[in-house]
Short mmCIF file of C-alpha atoms in Angstrom, two decimals:
data_model
loop_
_atom_site.label_atom_id
_atom_site.label_comp_id
_atom_site.label_asym_id
_atom_site.label_seq_id
_atom_site.Cartn_x
_atom_site.Cartn_y
_atom_site.Cartn_z
CA UNK A 59 135.27 121.79 244.57
CA UNK A 60 132.88 122.58 247.39
CA UNK A 61 132.53 126.05 249.49
CA UNK A 62 134.21 123.92 251.86
CA UNK A 63 136.98 123.49 250.62
CA UNK A 64 140.02 124.73 252.40
CA UNK A 65 142.99 126.28 250.32
CA UNK A 66 145.17 123.53 251.60
CA UNK A 67 142.98 121.42 250.90
CA UNK A 68 143.06 122.77 247.03
CA UNK A 69 145.74 122.36 246.77
CA UNK A 70 146.39 119.06 247.78
CA UNK A 71 144.54 118.12 245.39
CA UNK A 72 145.79 120.12 242.49
CA UNK A 73 149.11 118.73 243.08
CA UNK A 74 147.91 114.84 243.36
CA UNK A 75 146.33 115.56 240.30
CA UNK A 76 149.70 116.87 238.77
CA UNK A 77 152.51 114.53 240.18
CA UNK A 78 150.46 111.19 242.14
CA UNK A 79 148.02 110.18 239.56
CA UNK A 80 145.14 112.83 241.18
CA UNK A 81 141.78 113.13 239.40
CA UNK A 82 141.32 115.77 237.78
CA UNK A 83 140.23 119.00 240.39
CA UNK A 84 137.00 120.22 239.83
CA UNK A 85 136.83 123.53 237.91
CA UNK A 86 139.95 122.91 236.24
CA UNK A 87 140.22 122.75 232.36
CA UNK A 88 142.06 119.20 232.08
CA UNK A 89 144.90 119.51 228.90
CA UNK A 90 146.31 122.59 231.55
CA UNK A 91 145.97 119.88 233.92
CA UNK A 92 148.08 116.81 232.60
CA UNK A 93 150.05 120.03 230.27
CA UNK A 94 151.18 121.29 233.69
CA UNK A 95 151.54 117.43 234.58
CA UNK A 96 153.97 116.19 232.48
CA UNK A 97 156.61 119.39 233.32
CA UNK A 98 156.03 118.76 236.53
CA UNK A 99 156.79 115.23 237.20
CA UNK A 100 159.86 116.56 234.27
CA UNK A 101 161.39 118.73 236.25
CA UNK A 102 160.45 116.00 239.32
CA UNK A 103 162.66 113.60 237.45
CA UNK A 104 165.19 116.17 236.46
CA UNK A 105 165.79 117.23 239.87
CA UNK A 106 166.42 114.00 241.68
CA UNK A 107 169.11 112.38 239.06
CA UNK A 108 170.29 115.37 239.80
CA UNK A 109 170.23 114.83 243.65
CA UNK A 110 171.31 111.81 243.57
CA UNK A 111 174.97 112.25 241.50
CA UNK A 112 175.49 115.53 244.09
CA UNK A 113 174.39 114.00 247.56
CA UNK A 114 172.22 116.20 248.94
CA UNK A 115 171.61 116.09 252.94
CA UNK A 116 168.49 114.13 252.95
CA UNK A 117 166.89 117.11 255.32
CA UNK A 118 166.83 119.67 252.16
CA UNK A 119 164.84 118.76 249.15
CA UNK A 120 166.65 117.83 245.49
CA UNK A 121 167.84 120.74 243.84
CA UNK A 122 165.95 122.71 240.70
CA UNK A 123 168.91 123.15 238.66
CA UNK A 124 166.39 123.65 235.69
CA UNK A 125 163.64 125.42 236.76
CA UNK A 126 161.82 127.47 234.98
CA UNK A 127 161.22 131.20 236.83
CA UNK B 16 160.28 157.05 231.12
CA UNK B 17 159.37 157.99 235.33
CA UNK B 18 162.22 159.78 236.92
CA UNK B 19 161.57 157.82 240.70
CA UNK B 20 164.12 156.53 241.84
CA UNK B 21 164.78 152.77 241.24
CA UNK B 22 163.34 150.47 244.46
CA UNK B 23 166.57 148.92 244.57
CA UNK B 24 169.53 151.44 244.28
CA UNK B 25 172.21 149.02 244.13
CA UNK B 26 171.38 147.34 240.81
CA UNK B 27 172.81 148.40 237.21
CA UNK B 28 170.60 148.14 234.17
CA UNK B 29 171.21 144.78 232.93
CA UNK B 30 172.04 141.91 233.85
CA UNK B 31 171.64 137.07 233.80
CA UNK B 32 171.28 134.37 236.54
CA UNK B 33 174.35 133.36 237.04
CA UNK B 34 174.62 129.75 236.21
CA UNK B 35 177.74 126.76 236.52
CA UNK B 36 177.66 126.55 233.15
CA UNK B 37 178.24 129.81 231.88
CA UNK B 38 180.04 131.30 234.55
CA UNK B 39 183.45 131.48 232.37
CA UNK B 40 181.59 133.78 230.23
CA UNK B 41 180.08 135.83 233.37
CA UNK B 42 182.93 136.43 234.19
CA UNK B 43 184.28 138.80 230.96
CA UNK B 44 181.14 140.94 231.47
CA UNK B 45 180.64 143.80 233.04
CA UNK B 46 177.03 142.54 234.33
CA UNK B 47 174.63 145.23 236.40
CA UNK B 48 173.83 142.08 238.75
CA UNK B 49 173.33 138.66 238.91
CA UNK B 50 171.15 136.26 240.27
CA UNK B 51 171.80 132.86 241.62
CA UNK B 52 169.41 129.70 242.55
CA UNK B 53 169.31 129.87 246.11
CA UNK B 54 169.16 126.36 246.81
CA UNK B 55 172.20 125.51 243.73
CA UNK B 56 174.38 126.74 246.64
CA UNK B 57 175.79 124.58 249.25
CA UNK B 58 175.50 124.87 253.13
CA UNK B 59 177.64 124.46 255.64
CA UNK B 60 177.45 123.94 259.06
CA UNK B 61 174.25 126.45 258.76
CA UNK B 62 176.71 128.61 255.85
CA UNK B 63 176.39 129.25 253.05
CA UNK B 64 179.03 128.11 250.69
CA UNK B 65 179.03 130.16 247.12
CA UNK B 66 181.24 128.67 243.64
CA UNK B 67 184.11 130.71 243.91
CA UNK B 68 183.67 132.81 240.66
CA UNK B 69 180.48 133.38 242.06
CA UNK B 70 182.30 134.99 245.49
CA UNK B 71 184.75 136.17 242.92
CA UNK B 72 181.55 138.67 241.34
CA UNK B 73 181.00 139.71 244.90
CA UNK B 74 184.21 140.79 245.23
CA UNK B 75 183.93 142.34 241.97
CA UNK B 76 180.89 144.75 243.42
CA UNK B 77 178.63 142.52 241.61
CA UNK B 78 175.79 142.39 243.30
CA UNK B 79 174.39 139.10 243.23
CA UNK B 80 170.74 137.28 244.31
CA UNK B 81 169.46 134.89 245.49
CA UNK B 82 166.38 133.63 243.94
CA UNK B 83 164.86 130.78 245.76
CA UNK B 84 162.07 128.63 243.69
CA UNK B 85 161.46 125.98 246.41
CA UNK B 86 160.04 127.96 249.47
CA UNK B 87 156.58 127.79 248.11
CA UNK B 88 155.24 131.38 249.50
CA UNK B 89 152.14 130.80 248.14
CA UNK B 90 151.36 127.42 250.18
CA UNK B 91 148.44 127.27 252.50
CA UNK B 92 151.04 125.55 254.88
CA UNK B 93 153.86 127.50 256.68
CA UNK B 94 157.40 128.51 254.79
CA UNK B 95 159.76 125.49 256.29
CA UNK B 96 162.54 127.38 258.87
CA UNK B 97 165.12 126.12 257.47
CA UNK B 98 164.47 127.31 253.87
CA UNK B 99 164.59 130.67 255.06
CA UNK B 100 167.53 130.42 257.35
CA UNK B 101 169.18 128.69 252.90
CA UNK B 102 167.59 132.54 251.52
CA UNK B 103 169.03 134.62 254.86
CA UNK B 104 172.34 132.08 254.53
CA UNK B 105 172.29 133.06 250.65
CA UNK B 106 171.88 136.39 251.42
CA UNK B 107 174.60 136.58 253.70
CA UNK B 108 177.57 135.12 251.70
CA UNK B 109 176.82 137.19 249.01
CA UNK B 110 176.41 140.70 250.77
CA UNK B 111 172.99 140.38 248.52
CA UNK B 112 170.69 143.55 248.22
CA UNK B 113 168.02 141.99 248.87
CA UNK B 114 166.82 138.34 247.50
CA UNK B 115 163.65 137.35 245.73
CA UNK B 116 161.00 134.44 245.69
CA UNK B 117 157.71 133.20 243.89
CA UNK B 118 154.26 134.23 243.84
CA UNK B 119 154.29 130.30 243.58
CA UNK B 120 153.52 127.12 246.05
CA UNK B 121 155.70 123.96 245.23
CA UNK B 122 154.82 121.04 247.65
CA UNK B 123 151.53 120.65 249.45
CA UNK B 124 149.57 117.83 251.32
CA UNK B 125 153.75 116.28 251.82
CA UNK B 126 153.70 115.80 248.10
CA UNK B 127 156.65 117.44 245.65
CA UNK B 128 154.91 119.62 243.01
CA UNK B 129 158.70 119.66 241.14
CA UNK B 130 157.97 123.28 240.27
CA UNK B 131 155.95 126.72 240.15
CA UNK B 132 152.18 126.30 241.01
CA UNK B 133 150.02 129.11 241.30
CA UNK B 134 148.24 130.69 243.68
CA UNK B 135 144.25 131.22 243.51
CA UNK B 136 143.88 134.86 243.03
CA UNK B 137 141.88 134.95 246.16
CA UNK B 138 141.63 136.72 249.10
CA UNK B 139 142.46 133.41 251.47
CA UNK B 140 145.29 132.70 248.68
CA UNK B 141 146.21 136.31 249.60
CA UNK B 142 146.05 135.92 252.83
CA UNK B 143 148.31 132.88 252.75
CA UNK B 144 150.84 134.53 250.84
CA UNK B 145 150.83 137.45 253.09
CA UNK B 146 151.25 135.29 256.56
CA UNK B 147 154.65 133.23 254.44
CA UNK B 148 156.10 136.74 253.00
CA UNK B 149 156.07 138.34 256.77
CA UNK B 150 157.32 135.27 258.35
CA UNK B 151 159.71 134.82 255.53
CA UNK B 152 160.84 138.25 256.33
CA UNK B 153 161.20 138.31 259.88
CA UNK B 154 164.43 136.42 259.56
CA UNK B 155 165.81 138.20 256.92
CA UNK B 156 168.29 141.80 256.76
CA UNK B 157 167.49 142.92 253.39
CA UNK B 158 164.29 143.29 251.61
CA UNK B 159 162.07 140.40 249.89
CA UNK B 160 160.99 140.90 246.61
CA UNK B 161 158.25 138.25 245.34
CA UNK B 162 157.47 137.15 241.48
CA UNK B 163 154.72 136.68 238.95
CA UNK B 164 154.56 133.11 237.94
CA UNK B 165 154.10 131.51 234.03
CA UNK B 166 151.49 129.38 234.21
CA UNK B 167 148.52 127.28 231.67
CA UNK B 168 146.96 126.50 235.29
CA UNK B 169 144.46 128.79 236.02
CA UNK B 170 142.31 128.58 239.56
CA UNK B 171 138.32 128.17 239.02
CA UNK B 172 137.93 130.58 242.70
CA UNK B 173 140.04 133.25 240.64
CA UNK B 174 137.86 136.35 241.67
CA UNK B 175 140.76 139.07 241.01
CA UNK B 176 142.17 140.01 237.98
CA UNK B 177 146.25 139.33 237.85
CA UNK B 178 146.54 143.12 238.62
CA UNK B 179 144.10 143.34 241.42
CA UNK B 180 145.93 140.82 242.99
CA UNK B 181 149.81 142.41 242.96
CA UNK B 182 148.14 145.24 243.47
CA UNK B 183 146.53 144.51 247.08
CA UNK B 184 150.06 141.99 247.21
CA UNK B 185 151.95 145.35 246.83
CA UNK B 186 149.65 147.39 249.24
CA UNK B 187 149.22 144.61 252.03
CA UNK B 188 153.24 143.96 252.48
CA UNK B 189 154.71 146.53 251.44
CA UNK B 190 157.47 143.71 249.49
CA UNK B 191 158.95 144.18 246.18
CA UNK B 192 158.32 142.06 242.81
CA UNK B 193 160.48 141.08 240.37
CA UNK B 194 158.53 141.68 237.32
CA UNK B 195 159.18 138.93 235.08
CA UNK B 196 157.40 140.25 231.71
CA UNK B 197 158.80 136.73 229.79
CA UNK B 198 155.56 135.17 231.72
CA UNK B 199 153.81 138.27 231.00
CA UNK B 200 153.89 137.13 228.02
CA UNK B 201 153.49 133.11 228.03
CA UNK B 202 150.13 134.27 229.99
CA UNK B 203 149.19 136.50 227.54
CA UNK B 204 149.66 134.47 224.35
CA UNK B 205 148.48 130.44 226.25
CA UNK B 206 144.86 132.93 227.37
CA UNK B 207 145.22 134.34 223.57
CA UNK B 208 145.11 138.22 225.50
CA UNK B 209 147.38 140.92 224.24
CA UNK B 210 150.63 141.13 226.59
CA UNK B 211 150.64 144.71 226.65
CA UNK B 212 147.46 145.54 227.74
CA UNK B 213 148.26 143.27 230.74
CA UNK B 214 151.54 144.45 230.63
CA UNK B 215 150.06 147.85 231.41
CA UNK B 216 147.69 147.41 234.49
CA UNK B 217 150.31 145.87 236.16
CA UNK B 218 151.39 147.74 239.49
CA UNK B 219 155.20 148.41 238.86
CA UNK B 220 156.33 150.93 241.48
CA UNK B 221 157.81 148.75 243.12
CA UNK B 222 159.63 146.46 240.99
CA UNK B 223 162.77 145.16 242.13
CA UNK B 224 163.83 144.23 238.48
CA UNK B 225 162.75 142.11 235.89
CA UNK B 226 163.18 138.91 234.55
CA UNK B 227 163.43 138.63 230.56
CA UNK B 228 163.81 134.78 228.75
CA UNK B 229 162.62 133.35 225.56
CA UNK B 230 161.01 129.57 225.13
CA UNK B 231 159.09 127.03 223.00
CA UNK B 232 155.77 126.73 221.90
CA UNK B 233 154.63 123.06 221.83
CA UNK B 234 151.50 121.21 220.11
CA UNK B 235 149.08 123.41 222.39
CA UNK B 236 150.74 125.81 225.14
CA UNK B 237 153.80 128.12 224.90
CA UNK B 238 156.41 127.05 227.87
CA UNK B 239 158.11 129.20 229.61
CA UNK B 240 162.00 126.91 228.94
CA UNK B 241 164.85 129.55 229.36
CA UNK B 242 166.33 127.72 226.62
CA UNK B 243 165.40 129.58 224.35
CA UNK B 244 166.39 133.01 222.45
CA UNK B 245 164.69 136.31 223.66
CA UNK B 246 161.76 137.01 221.35
CA UNK B 247 160.93 140.00 219.77
CA UNK B 248 157.05 140.06 221.37
CA UNK B 249 158.87 139.84 225.11
CA UNK B 250 161.76 142.66 223.69
CA UNK B 251 158.99 144.57 223.55
CA UNK B 252 157.91 144.01 226.69
CA UNK B 253 160.83 144.86 228.06
CA UNK B 254 161.20 148.98 225.72
CA UNK B 255 157.00 149.18 227.37
CA UNK B 256 157.32 148.39 230.07
CA UNK B 257 160.93 150.66 230.87
CA UNK B 258 158.73 153.60 229.07
CA UNK B 259 156.59 153.12 232.41
CA UNK B 260 159.21 153.00 235.00
CA UNK B 261 163.39 152.49 235.38
CA UNK B 262 164.09 149.02 236.47
CA UNK B 263 166.84 146.83 235.28
CA UNK B 264 166.40 144.01 233.20
CA UNK B 265 167.86 140.46 233.98
CA UNK B 266 168.62 137.32 230.93
CA UNK B 267 167.58 134.15 232.98
CA UNK B 268 168.95 131.29 230.41
CA UNK B 269 168.85 127.65 232.64
CA UNK B 270 169.57 124.99 229.25
CA UNK B 271 170.93 124.77 226.16
CA UNK B 272 173.38 127.87 226.46
CA UNK B 273 174.42 128.99 222.90
CA UNK B 274 177.93 130.11 221.78
CA UNK B 275 179.24 132.81 224.07
CA UNK B 276 178.84 135.17 220.90
CA UNK B 277 175.36 134.00 220.23
CA UNK B 278 174.66 134.75 224.51
CA UNK B 279 176.48 138.54 223.79
CA UNK B 280 173.89 139.58 220.37
CA UNK B 281 171.07 138.50 223.17
CA UNK B 282 172.15 140.68 226.34
CA UNK B 283 173.30 143.99 223.10
CA UNK B 284 169.24 143.20 222.92
CA UNK B 285 168.06 143.49 226.38
CA UNK B 286 169.91 146.74 226.62
CA UNK B 287 169.12 147.95 223.41
CA UNK B 288 165.59 146.92 224.46
CA UNK B 289 166.02 149.33 228.00
CA UNK B 290 167.63 151.35 226.55
CA UNK B 291 170.59 150.73 228.63
CA UNK B 292 174.49 150.58 228.19
CA UNK B 293 175.93 146.89 226.48
CA UNK B 294 177.76 144.84 229.44
CA UNK B 295 179.35 142.51 226.42
CA UNK B 296 181.86 144.65 224.88
CA UNK B 297 184.91 143.85 226.69
CA UNK B 298 183.40 140.08 226.91
CA UNK B 299 183.43 140.26 222.88
CA UNK B 300 187.18 141.52 222.78
CA UNK B 301 187.67 138.36 224.89
CA UNK B 302 185.75 135.71 223.33
CA UNK B 303 185.58 136.47 219.97
#
C-alpha cells in the first residue's frame, strides 16, 4: 500500500485478489483473502448458473439467490 | 428497554426473509414484516413484478421491504442508476415503508466480486458512502436503511472502530440502520472479541430493524451462511439489543430450508428472545 493509492485503486486491487488471481494487496491477511475469495467465487458461480437458467436481461447482473447478507 | 418510538412504526415485532422456497409456509404465518431480495424480483417495462405469493402478503397488510444486495453503496464509483431505479420500483410495487441495502461494495474496476465486501473504516470511505447514499435517496420516496456486514477481511488502513464508523455515518447522512446481530457475532468470533462488548458500543437509536441468522464454523472462520439454525449466542444478542432499544427482528434463511416445524421453533425462539408474541400459532395448526 502506498499513501497515494485511492479508495478506488485499493478496492479494485482487493477484488482482483479475490476473484481474478491478483496478488494479495499489501497489508491484508493472506489467509483471510483466500477464504473470502473462495466465498466470492462460489457465489459468483452460483449466480452465473442462476443467470443462465433465468435468461436475465444483459443489463442486469446475475441474480444473487443465496447471498449471505 | 427504551420506550422511544420505533424509527419505522409500520413494522411488527418479528418477521423473516421471504424466499420462494418457503413461500407456502410463510403464507400461513403472521409475520410483522418480510424482506425480499430486490434483485430477485423481475422487472418488466421498468415496473417490478413481484411473485403472486408475495403480492398476496402485501394485500394482507404485511409490510415488505426490498433488500438490495448489488448496489455497491460502499464503492468508490457512483452507484449505477438502473440499480437504484430497481430498488425504487420494488418499493413502489410493494408499497414498502422503507428499502435496505448494505455498507459494502460488490464490484470495483469493472470486476464483480459476487459477494458483499467490507469498506475500509476511513474518512475517504465514509465520503464515498455518503455520496452514494445521497444519490440513492434522491430516487427513493421512502427511507433507506443500511446494514453492517460480516467479513473476515480487515483493511489495514481502517483507523475508525466499527462503532465510530457507524455513528459518523448515521450523523452525517441521517440514514437508518439494519443492525445484523448475527454479523456482529460472526465478526467478533472471527476476531476473538466479545460480541456483547461489540454490540454495546454500536449506535442503536437509528436502527430500523435487526437481522438474525445462523452460520457454520469452518476450519478457519465462522461463516455467516444463513443455512443453519440461529445459535444461542445470537439469540442472546437479540435479547441484549432488545434490552437497549425497541426494534423489530427478522430471520434470514437462505438455503438448507428446514421442515416447517423446525422453522416455527426457530421463529418462536427469536420471538421469545425479543420478548415478542409468536407469529407461528396459526401456521402450526396447518402444518403440524
